[in-house]
mmCIF file with all atom_site columns, C-alpha atoms in Angstrom:
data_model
loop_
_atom_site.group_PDB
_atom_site.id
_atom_site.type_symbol
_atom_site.label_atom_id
_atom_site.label_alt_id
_atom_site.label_comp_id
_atom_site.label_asym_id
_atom_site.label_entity_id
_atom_site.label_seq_id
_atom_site.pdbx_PDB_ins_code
_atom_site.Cartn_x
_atom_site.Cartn_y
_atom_site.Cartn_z
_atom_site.occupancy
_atom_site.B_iso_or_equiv
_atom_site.pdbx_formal_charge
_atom_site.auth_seq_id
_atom_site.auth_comp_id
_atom_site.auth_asym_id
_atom_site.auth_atom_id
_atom_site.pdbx_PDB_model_num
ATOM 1   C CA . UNK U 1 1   ? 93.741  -41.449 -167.255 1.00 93.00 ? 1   UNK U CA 1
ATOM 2   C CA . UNK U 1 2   ? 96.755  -38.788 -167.485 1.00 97.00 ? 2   UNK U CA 1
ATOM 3   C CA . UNK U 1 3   ? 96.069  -35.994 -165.378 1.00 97.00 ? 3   UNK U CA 1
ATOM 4   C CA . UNK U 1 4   ? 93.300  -37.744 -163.373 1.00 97.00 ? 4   UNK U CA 1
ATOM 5   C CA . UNK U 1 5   ? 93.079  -37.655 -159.587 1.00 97.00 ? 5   UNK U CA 1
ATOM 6   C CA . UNK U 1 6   ? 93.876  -41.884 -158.380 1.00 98.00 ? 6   UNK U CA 1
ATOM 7   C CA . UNK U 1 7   ? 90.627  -41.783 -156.677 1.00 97.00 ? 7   UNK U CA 1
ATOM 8   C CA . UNK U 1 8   ? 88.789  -40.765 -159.492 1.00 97.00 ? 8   UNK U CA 1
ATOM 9   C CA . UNK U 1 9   ? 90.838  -43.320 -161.672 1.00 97.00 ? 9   UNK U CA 1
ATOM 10  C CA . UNK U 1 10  ? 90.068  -46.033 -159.316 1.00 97.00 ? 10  UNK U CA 1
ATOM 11  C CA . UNK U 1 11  ? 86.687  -45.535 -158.858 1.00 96.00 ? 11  UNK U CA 1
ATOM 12  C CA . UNK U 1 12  ? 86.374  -46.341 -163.070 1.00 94.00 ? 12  UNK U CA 1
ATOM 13  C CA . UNK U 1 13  ? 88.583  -49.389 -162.303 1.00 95.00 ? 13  UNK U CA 1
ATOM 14  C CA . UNK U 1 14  ? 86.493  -50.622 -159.094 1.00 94.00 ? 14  UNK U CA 1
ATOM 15  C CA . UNK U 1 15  ? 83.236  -50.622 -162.098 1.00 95.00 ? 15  UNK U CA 1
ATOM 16  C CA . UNK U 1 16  ? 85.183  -54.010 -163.617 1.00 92.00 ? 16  UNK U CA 1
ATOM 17  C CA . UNK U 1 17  ? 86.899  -54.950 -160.548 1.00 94.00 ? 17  UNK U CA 1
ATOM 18  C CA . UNK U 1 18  ? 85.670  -53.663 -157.071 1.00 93.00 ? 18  UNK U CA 1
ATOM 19  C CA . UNK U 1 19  ? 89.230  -55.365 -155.469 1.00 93.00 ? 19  UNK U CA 1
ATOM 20  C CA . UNK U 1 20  ? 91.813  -53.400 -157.701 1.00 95.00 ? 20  UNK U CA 1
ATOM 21  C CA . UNK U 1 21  ? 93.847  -51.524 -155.720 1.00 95.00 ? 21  UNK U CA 1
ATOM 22  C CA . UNK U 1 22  ? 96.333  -49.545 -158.096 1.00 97.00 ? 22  UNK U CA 1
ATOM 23  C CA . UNK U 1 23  ? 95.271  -48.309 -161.585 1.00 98.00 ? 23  UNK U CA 1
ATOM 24  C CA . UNK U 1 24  ? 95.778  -50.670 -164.748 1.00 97.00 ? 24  UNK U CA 1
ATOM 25  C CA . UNK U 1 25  ? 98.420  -48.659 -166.436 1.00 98.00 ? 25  UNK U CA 1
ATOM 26  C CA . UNK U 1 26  ? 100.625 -49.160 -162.939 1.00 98.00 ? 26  UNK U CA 1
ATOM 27  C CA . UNK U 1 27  ? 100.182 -52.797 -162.955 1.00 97.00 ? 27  UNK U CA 1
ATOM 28  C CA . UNK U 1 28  ? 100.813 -53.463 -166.557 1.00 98.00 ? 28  UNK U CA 1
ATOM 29  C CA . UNK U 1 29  ? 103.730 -51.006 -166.586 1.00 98.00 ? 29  UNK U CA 1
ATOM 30  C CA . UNK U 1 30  ? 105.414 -52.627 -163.264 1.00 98.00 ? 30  UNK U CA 1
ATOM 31  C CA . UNK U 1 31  ? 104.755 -55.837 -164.450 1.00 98.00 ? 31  UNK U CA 1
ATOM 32  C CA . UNK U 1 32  ? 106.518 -55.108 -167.440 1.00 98.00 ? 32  UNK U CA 1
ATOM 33  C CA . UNK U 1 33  ? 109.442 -54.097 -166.317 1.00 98.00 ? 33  UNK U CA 1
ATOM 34  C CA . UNK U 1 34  ? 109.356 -56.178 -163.601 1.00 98.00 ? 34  UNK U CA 1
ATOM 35  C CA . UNK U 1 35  ? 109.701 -59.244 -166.271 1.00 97.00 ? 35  UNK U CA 1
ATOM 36  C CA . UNK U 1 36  ? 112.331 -57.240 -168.857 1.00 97.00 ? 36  UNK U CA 1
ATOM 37  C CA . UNK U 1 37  ? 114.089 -54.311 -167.474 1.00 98.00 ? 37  UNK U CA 1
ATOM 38  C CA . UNK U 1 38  ? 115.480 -54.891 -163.269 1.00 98.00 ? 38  UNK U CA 1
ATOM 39  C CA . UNK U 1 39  ? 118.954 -55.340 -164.494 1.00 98.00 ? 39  UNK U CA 1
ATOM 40  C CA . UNK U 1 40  ? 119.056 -52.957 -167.024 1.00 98.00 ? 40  UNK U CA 1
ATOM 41  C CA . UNK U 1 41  ? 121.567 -50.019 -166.547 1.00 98.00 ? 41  UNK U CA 1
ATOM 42  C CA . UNK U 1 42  ? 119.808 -46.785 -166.007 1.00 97.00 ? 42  UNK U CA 1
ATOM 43  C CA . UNK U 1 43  ? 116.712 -47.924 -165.950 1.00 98.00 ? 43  UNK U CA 1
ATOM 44  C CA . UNK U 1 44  ? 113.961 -44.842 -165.038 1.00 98.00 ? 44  UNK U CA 1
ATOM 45  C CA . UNK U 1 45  ? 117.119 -42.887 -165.514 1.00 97.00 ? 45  UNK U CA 1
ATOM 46  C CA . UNK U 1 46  ? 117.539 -42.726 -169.651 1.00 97.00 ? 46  UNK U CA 1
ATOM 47  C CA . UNK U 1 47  ? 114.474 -41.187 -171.522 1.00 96.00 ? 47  UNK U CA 1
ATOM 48  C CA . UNK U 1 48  ? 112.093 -43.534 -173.997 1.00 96.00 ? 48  UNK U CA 1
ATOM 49  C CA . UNK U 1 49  ? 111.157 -42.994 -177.338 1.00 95.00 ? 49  UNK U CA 1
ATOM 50  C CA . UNK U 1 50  ? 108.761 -39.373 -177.320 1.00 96.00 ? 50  UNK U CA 1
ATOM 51  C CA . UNK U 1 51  ? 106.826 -40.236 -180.126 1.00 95.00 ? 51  UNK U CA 1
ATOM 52  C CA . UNK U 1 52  ? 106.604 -43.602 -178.428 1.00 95.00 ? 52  UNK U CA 1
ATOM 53  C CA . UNK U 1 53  ? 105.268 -42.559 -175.380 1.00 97.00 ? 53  UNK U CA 1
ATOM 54  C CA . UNK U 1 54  ? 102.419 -40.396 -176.790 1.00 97.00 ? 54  UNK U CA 1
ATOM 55  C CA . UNK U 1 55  ? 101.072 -42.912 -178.897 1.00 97.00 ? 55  UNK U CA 1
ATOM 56  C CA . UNK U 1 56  ? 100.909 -45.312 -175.696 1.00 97.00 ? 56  UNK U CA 1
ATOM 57  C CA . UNK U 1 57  ? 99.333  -42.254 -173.706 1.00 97.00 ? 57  UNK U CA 1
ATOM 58  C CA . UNK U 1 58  ? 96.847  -41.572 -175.888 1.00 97.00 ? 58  UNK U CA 1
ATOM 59  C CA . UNK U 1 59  ? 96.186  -45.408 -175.947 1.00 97.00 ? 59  UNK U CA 1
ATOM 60  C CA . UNK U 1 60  ? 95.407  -45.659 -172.607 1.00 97.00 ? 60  UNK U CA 1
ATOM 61  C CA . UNK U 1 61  ? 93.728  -42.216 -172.710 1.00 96.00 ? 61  UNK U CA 1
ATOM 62  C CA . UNK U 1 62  ? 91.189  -44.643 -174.797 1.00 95.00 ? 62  UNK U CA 1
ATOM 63  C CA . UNK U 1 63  ? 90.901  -46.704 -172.786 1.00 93.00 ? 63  UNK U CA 1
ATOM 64  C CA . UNK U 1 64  ? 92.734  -49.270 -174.574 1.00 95.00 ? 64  UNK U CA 1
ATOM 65  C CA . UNK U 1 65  ? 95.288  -51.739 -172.690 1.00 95.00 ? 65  UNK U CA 1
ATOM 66  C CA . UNK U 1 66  ? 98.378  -51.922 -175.379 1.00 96.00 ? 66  UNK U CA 1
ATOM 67  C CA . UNK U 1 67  ? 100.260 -55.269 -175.790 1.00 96.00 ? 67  UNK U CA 1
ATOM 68  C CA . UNK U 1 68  ? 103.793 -53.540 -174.634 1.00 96.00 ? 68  UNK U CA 1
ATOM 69  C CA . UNK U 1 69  ? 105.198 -56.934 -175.821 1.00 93.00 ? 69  UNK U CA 1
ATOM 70  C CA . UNK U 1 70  ? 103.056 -57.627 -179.266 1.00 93.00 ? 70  UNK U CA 1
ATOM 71  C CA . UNK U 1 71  ? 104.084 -53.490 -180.316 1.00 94.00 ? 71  UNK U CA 1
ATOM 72  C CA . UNK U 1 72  ? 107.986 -54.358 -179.050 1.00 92.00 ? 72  UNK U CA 1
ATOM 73  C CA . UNK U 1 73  ? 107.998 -51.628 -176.811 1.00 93.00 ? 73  UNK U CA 1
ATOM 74  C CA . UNK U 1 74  ? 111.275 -50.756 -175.485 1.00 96.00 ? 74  UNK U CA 1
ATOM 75  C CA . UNK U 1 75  ? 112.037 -50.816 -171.555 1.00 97.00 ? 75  UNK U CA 1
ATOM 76  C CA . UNK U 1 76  ? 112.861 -46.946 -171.311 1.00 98.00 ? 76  UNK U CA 1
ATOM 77  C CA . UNK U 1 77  ? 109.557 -45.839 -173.159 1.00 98.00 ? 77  UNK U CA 1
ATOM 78  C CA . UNK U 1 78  ? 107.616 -48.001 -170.745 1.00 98.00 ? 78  UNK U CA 1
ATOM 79  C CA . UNK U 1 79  ? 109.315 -46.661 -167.349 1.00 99.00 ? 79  UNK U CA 1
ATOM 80  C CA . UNK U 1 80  ? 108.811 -43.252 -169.293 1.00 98.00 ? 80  UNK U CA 1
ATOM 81  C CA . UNK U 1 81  ? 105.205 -43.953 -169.227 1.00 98.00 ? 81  UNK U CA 1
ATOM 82  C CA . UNK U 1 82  ? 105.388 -44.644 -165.736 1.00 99.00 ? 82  UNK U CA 1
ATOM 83  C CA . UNK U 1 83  ? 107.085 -41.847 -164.897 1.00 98.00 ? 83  UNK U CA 1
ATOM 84  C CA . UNK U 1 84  ? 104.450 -39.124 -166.875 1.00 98.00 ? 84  UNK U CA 1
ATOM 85  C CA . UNK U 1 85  ? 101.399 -41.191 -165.449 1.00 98.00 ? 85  UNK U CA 1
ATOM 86  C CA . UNK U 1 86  ? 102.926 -40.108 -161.969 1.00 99.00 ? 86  UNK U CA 1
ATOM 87  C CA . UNK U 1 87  ? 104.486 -36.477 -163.223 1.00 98.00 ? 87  UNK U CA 1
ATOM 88  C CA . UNK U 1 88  ? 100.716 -36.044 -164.972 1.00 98.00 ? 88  UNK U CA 1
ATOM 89  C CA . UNK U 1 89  ? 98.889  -36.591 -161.364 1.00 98.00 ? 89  UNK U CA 1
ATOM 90  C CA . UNK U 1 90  ? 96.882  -33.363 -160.584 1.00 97.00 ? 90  UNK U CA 1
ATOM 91  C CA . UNK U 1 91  ? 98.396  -33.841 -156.605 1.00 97.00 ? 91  UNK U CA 1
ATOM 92  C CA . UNK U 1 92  ? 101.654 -35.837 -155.525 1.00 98.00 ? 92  UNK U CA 1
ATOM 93  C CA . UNK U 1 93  ? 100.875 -39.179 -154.289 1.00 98.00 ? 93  UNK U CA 1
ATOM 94  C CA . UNK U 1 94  ? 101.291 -37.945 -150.394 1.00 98.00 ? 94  UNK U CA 1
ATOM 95  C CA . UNK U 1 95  ? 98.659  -35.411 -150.400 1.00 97.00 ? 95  UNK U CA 1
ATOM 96  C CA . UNK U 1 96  ? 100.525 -32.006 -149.435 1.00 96.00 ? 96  UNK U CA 1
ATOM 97  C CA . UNK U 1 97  ? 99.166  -31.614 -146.299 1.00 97.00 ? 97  UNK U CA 1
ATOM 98  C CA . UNK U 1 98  ? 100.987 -34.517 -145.074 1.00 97.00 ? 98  UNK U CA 1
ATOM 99  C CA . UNK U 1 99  ? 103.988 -33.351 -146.408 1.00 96.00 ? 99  UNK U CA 1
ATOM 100 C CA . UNK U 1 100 ? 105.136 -31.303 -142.735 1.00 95.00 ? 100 UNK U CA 1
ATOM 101 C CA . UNK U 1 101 ? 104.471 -34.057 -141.117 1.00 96.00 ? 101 UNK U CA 1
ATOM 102 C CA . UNK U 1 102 ? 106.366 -36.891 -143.303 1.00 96.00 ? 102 UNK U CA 1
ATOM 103 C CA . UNK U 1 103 ? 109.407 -34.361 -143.242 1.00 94.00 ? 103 UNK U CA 1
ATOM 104 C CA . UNK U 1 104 ? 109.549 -34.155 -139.408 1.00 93.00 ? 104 UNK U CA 1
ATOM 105 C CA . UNK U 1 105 ? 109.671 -38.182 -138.772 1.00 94.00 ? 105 UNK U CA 1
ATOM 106 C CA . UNK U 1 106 ? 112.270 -38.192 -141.872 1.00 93.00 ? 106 UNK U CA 1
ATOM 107 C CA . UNK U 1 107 ? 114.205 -35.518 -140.437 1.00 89.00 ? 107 UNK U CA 1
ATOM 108 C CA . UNK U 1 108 ? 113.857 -35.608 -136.431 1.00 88.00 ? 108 UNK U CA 1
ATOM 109 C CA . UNK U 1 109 ? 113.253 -38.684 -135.956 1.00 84.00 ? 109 UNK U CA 1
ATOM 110 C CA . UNK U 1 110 ? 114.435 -41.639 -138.440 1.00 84.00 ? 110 UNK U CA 1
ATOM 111 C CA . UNK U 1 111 ? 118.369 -41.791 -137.678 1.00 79.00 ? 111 UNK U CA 1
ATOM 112 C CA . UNK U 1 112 ? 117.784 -41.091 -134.040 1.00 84.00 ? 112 UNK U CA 1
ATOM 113 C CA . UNK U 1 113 ? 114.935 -43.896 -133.356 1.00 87.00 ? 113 UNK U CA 1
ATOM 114 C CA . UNK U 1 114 ? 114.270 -45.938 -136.356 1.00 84.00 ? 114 UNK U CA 1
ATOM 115 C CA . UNK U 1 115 ? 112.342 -48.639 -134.398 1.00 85.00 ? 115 UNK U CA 1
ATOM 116 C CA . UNK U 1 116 ? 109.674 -45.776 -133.516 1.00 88.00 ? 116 UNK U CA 1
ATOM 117 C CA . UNK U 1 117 ? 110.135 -43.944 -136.366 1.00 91.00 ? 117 UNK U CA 1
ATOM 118 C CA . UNK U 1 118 ? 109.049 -46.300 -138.787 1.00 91.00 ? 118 UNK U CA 1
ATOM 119 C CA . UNK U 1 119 ? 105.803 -47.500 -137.163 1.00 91.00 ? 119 UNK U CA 1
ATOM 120 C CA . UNK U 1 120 ? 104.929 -43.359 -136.792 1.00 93.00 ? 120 UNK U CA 1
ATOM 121 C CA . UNK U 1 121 ? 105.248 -42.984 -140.406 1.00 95.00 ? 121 UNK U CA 1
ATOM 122 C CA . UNK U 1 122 ? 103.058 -46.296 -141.375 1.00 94.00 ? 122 UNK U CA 1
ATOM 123 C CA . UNK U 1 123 ? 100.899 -44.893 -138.579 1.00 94.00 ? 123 UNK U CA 1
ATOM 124 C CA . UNK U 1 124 ? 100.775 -41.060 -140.491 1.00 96.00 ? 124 UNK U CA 1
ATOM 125 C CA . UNK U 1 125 ? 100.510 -42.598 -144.187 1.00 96.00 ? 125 UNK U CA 1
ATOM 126 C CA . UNK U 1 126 ? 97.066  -44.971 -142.916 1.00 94.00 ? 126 UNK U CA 1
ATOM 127 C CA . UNK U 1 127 ? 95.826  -41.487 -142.683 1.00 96.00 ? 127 UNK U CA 1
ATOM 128 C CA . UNK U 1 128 ? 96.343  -40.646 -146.495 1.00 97.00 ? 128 UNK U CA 1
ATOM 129 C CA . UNK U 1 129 ? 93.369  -41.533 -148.798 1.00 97.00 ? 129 UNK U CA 1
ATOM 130 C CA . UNK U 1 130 ? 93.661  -45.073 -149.524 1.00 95.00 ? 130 UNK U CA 1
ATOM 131 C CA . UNK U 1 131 ? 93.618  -45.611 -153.108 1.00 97.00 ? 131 UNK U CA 1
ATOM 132 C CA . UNK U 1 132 ? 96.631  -43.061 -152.544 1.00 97.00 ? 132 UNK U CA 1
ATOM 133 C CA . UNK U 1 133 ? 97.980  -45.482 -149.617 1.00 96.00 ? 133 UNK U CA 1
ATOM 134 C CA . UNK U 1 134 ? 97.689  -48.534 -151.719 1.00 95.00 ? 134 UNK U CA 1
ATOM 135 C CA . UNK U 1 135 ? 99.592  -46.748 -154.689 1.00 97.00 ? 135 UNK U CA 1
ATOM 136 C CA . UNK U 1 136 ? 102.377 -45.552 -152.527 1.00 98.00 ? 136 UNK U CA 1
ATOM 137 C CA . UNK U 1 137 ? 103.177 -49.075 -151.107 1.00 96.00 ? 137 UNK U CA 1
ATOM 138 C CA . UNK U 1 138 ? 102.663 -50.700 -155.048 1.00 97.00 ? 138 UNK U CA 1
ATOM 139 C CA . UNK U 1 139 ? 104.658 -48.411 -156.009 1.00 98.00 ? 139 UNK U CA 1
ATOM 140 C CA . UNK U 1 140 ? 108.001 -48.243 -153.274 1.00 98.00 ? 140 UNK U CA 1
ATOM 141 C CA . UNK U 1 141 ? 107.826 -51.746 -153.380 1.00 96.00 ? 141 UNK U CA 1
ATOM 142 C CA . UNK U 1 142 ? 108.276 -51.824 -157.307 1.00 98.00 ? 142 UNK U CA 1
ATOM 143 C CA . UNK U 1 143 ? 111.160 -49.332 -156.660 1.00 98.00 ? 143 UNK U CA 1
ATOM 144 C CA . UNK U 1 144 ? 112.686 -51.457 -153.627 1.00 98.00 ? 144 UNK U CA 1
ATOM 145 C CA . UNK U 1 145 ? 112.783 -54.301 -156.076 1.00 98.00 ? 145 UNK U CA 1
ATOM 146 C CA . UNK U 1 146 ? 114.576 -51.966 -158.865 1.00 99.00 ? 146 UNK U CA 1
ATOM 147 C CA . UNK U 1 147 ? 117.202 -51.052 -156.313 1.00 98.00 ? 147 UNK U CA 1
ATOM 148 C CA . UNK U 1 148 ? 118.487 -54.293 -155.083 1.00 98.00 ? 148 UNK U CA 1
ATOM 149 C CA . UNK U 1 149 ? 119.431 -54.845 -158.808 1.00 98.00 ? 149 UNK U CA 1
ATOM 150 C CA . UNK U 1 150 ? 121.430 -51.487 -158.542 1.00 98.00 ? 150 UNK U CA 1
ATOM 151 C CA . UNK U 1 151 ? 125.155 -53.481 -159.221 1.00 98.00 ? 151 UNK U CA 1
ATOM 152 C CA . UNK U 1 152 ? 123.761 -54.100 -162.735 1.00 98.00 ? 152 UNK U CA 1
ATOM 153 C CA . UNK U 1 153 ? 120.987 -51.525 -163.398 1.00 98.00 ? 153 UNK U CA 1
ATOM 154 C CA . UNK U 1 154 ? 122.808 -48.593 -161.348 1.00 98.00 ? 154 UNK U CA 1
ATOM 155 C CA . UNK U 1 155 ? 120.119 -47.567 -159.548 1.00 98.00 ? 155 UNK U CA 1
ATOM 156 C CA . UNK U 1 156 ? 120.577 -47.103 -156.047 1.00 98.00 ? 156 UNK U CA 1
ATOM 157 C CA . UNK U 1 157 ? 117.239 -45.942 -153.747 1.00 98.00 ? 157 UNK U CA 1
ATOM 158 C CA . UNK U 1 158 ? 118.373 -42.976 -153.646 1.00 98.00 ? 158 UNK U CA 1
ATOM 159 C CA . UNK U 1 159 ? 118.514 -42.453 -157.154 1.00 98.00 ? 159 UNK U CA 1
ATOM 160 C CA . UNK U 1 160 ? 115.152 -43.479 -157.719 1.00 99.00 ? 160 UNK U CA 1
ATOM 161 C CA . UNK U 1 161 ? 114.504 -41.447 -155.003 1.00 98.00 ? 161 UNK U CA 1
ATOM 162 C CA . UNK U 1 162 ? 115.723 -38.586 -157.107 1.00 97.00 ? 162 UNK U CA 1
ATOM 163 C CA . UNK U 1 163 ? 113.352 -39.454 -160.242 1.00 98.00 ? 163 UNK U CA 1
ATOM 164 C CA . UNK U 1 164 ? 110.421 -40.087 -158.135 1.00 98.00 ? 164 UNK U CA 1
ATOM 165 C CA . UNK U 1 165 ? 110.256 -37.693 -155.524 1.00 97.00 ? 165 UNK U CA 1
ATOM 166 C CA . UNK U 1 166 ? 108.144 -34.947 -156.943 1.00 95.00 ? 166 UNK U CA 1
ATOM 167 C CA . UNK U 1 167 ? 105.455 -37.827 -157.944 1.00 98.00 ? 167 UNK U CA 1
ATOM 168 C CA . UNK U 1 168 ? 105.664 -38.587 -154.530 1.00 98.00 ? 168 UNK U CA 1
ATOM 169 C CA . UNK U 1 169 ? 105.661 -35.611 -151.734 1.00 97.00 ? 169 UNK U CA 1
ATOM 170 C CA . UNK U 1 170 ? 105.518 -32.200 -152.552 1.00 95.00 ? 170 UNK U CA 1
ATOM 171 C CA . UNK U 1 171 ? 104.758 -29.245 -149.848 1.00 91.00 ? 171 UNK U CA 1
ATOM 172 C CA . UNK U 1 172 ? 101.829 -26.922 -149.858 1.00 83.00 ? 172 UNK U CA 1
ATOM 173 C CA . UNK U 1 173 ? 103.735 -23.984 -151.870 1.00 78.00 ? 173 UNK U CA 1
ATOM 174 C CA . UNK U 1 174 ? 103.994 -24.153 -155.359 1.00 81.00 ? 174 UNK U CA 1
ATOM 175 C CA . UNK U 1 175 ? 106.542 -21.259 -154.887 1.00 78.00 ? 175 UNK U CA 1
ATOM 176 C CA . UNK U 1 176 ? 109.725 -21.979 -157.248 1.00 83.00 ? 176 UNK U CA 1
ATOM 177 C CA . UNK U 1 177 ? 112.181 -20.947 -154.360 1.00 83.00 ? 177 UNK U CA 1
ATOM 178 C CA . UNK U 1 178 ? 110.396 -23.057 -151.964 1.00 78.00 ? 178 UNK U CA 1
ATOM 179 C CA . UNK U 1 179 ? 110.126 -26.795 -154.133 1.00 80.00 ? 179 UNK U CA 1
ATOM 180 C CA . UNK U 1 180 ? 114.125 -26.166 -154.996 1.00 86.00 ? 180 UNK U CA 1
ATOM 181 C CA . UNK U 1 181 ? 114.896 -25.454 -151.178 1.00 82.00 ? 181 UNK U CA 1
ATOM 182 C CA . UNK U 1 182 ? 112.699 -28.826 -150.135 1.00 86.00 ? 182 UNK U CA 1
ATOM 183 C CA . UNK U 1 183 ? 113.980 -31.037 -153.047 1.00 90.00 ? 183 UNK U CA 1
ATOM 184 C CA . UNK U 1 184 ? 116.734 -32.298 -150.878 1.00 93.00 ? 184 UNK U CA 1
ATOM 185 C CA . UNK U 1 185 ? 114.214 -33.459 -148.002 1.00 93.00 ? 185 UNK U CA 1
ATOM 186 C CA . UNK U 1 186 ? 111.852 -34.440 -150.315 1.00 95.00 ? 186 UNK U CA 1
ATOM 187 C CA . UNK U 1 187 ? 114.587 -36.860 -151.538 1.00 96.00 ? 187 UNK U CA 1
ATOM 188 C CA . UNK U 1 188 ? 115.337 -38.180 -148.377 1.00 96.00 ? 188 UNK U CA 1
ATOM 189 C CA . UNK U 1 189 ? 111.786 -38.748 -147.613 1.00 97.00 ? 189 UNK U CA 1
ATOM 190 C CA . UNK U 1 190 ? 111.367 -40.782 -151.090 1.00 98.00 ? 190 UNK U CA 1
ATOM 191 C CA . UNK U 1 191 ? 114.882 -42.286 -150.396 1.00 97.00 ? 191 UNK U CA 1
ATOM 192 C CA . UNK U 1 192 ? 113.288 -43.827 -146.514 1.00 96.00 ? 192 UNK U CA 1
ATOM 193 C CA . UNK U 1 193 ? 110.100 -44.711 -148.256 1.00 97.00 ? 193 UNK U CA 1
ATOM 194 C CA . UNK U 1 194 ? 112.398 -46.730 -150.871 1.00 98.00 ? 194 UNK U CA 1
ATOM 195 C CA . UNK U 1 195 ? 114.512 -48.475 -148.666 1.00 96.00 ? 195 UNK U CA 1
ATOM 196 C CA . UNK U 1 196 ? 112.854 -49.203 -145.497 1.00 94.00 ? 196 UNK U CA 1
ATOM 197 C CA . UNK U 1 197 ? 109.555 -50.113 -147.324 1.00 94.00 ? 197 UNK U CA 1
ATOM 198 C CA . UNK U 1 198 ? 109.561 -53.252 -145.653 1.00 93.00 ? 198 UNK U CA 1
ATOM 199 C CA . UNK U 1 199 ? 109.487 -52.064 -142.124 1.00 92.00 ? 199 UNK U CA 1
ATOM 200 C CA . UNK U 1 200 ? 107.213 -49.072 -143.068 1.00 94.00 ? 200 UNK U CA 1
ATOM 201 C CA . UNK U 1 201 ? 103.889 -50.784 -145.541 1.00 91.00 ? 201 UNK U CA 1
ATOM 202 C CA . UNK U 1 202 ? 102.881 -53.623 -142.969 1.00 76.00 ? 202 UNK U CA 1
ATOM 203 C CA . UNK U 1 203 ? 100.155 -54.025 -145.131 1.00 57.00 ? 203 UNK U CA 1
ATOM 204 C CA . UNK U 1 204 ? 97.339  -52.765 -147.579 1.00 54.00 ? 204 UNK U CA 1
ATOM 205 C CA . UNK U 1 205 ? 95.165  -50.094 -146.096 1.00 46.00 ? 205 UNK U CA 1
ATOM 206 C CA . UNK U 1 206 ? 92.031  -51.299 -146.507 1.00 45.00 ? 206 UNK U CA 1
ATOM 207 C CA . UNK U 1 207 ? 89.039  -48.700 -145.248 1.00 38.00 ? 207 UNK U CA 1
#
């Protein structure tokens, strides 16, 4: 599962049930915390438990679906998990060679004209492969969710935005100069994708 391209990950999951649309350890993570953790202060912010963490990847690298409840697992080791699942990805969620594209609308044209700019990027991210489509929206609606609990869990969008942006978009380059000269753009992007999420995923892309 860890390291594993989504598509590849989905196709194993579409085997026991051809209408999943994120993987397993996404769901049971967001569900999770969903249930336990939205008002908890610094939440995807403060680190798990390592030793924690392994054992559950290596659980799932099993194949096995861990009780996160029966083995009272903490809320940080599980938005931990989360976070490697996504940091483990072999490409960022937006494949990069979207990523020029998704910057310009962020940059050009999203303070200017949000009423076109927002139906130009749903109309750009249909165009992304859609088990990576359907993760994206799961996922920045999760993330929406977190943030309008930021009074008592402190996270804004974008500070999420911060944690999950190199999960999310990065460019073409791998150059070190390059990623630290984007990751305040990439930020933004993640930030837009947070908070508008609602006017941006109408719906589930569905090929």
């Amino acid at each position: 599962i860890f390291g594993q391209a989504v598509d590849e990950t989905m196709k194993y999951e579409h085997i026991k049930d051809p209408h999943k649309k994120v993987p397993t350890i996404v769901e049971m993570c967001v569900d999770y915390l969903r249930n336990n953790a939205l008002d908890i202060e610094g939440l995807f912010r403060l680190p798990g438990r390592n030793s924690f963490v392994k054992e559950l990847k290596e659980m799932f690298d099993v194949g096995e679906r861990p009780d996160f409840v029966a083995l009272q697992t903490d809320v940080h080791s599980v938005a931990s998990l989360l976070k490697a699942y996504l940091r483990d990805l072999p490409e960022s969620i937006i494949p990069v060679q979207f990523y020029d594209a998704v910057r310009k609308i962020v940059v050009r044209d999203v303070e200017q004209s949000p009423e076109k700019a927002y139906p130009r990027m749903y109309q750009l991210l249909s165009n992304i492969p859609p088990d990576n489509y359907n993760l994206l929206h799961y996922l920045c609606d999760f993330l929406y969710e977190v943030a309008s609990f930021s009074e008592k869990n402190k996270m804004t969008p974008m500070n999420l935005a911060t944690v999950f942006a190199q999960s999310i978009i990065m460019p073409e380059s791998d150059d070190p100069a390059i990623l630290m000269g984007t990751s305040n753009v990439r930020t933004r992007v993640v930030h837009v994708l947070i908070s508008e999420c609602k006017n941006i995923f109408k719906m589930e892309y569905n090929p």
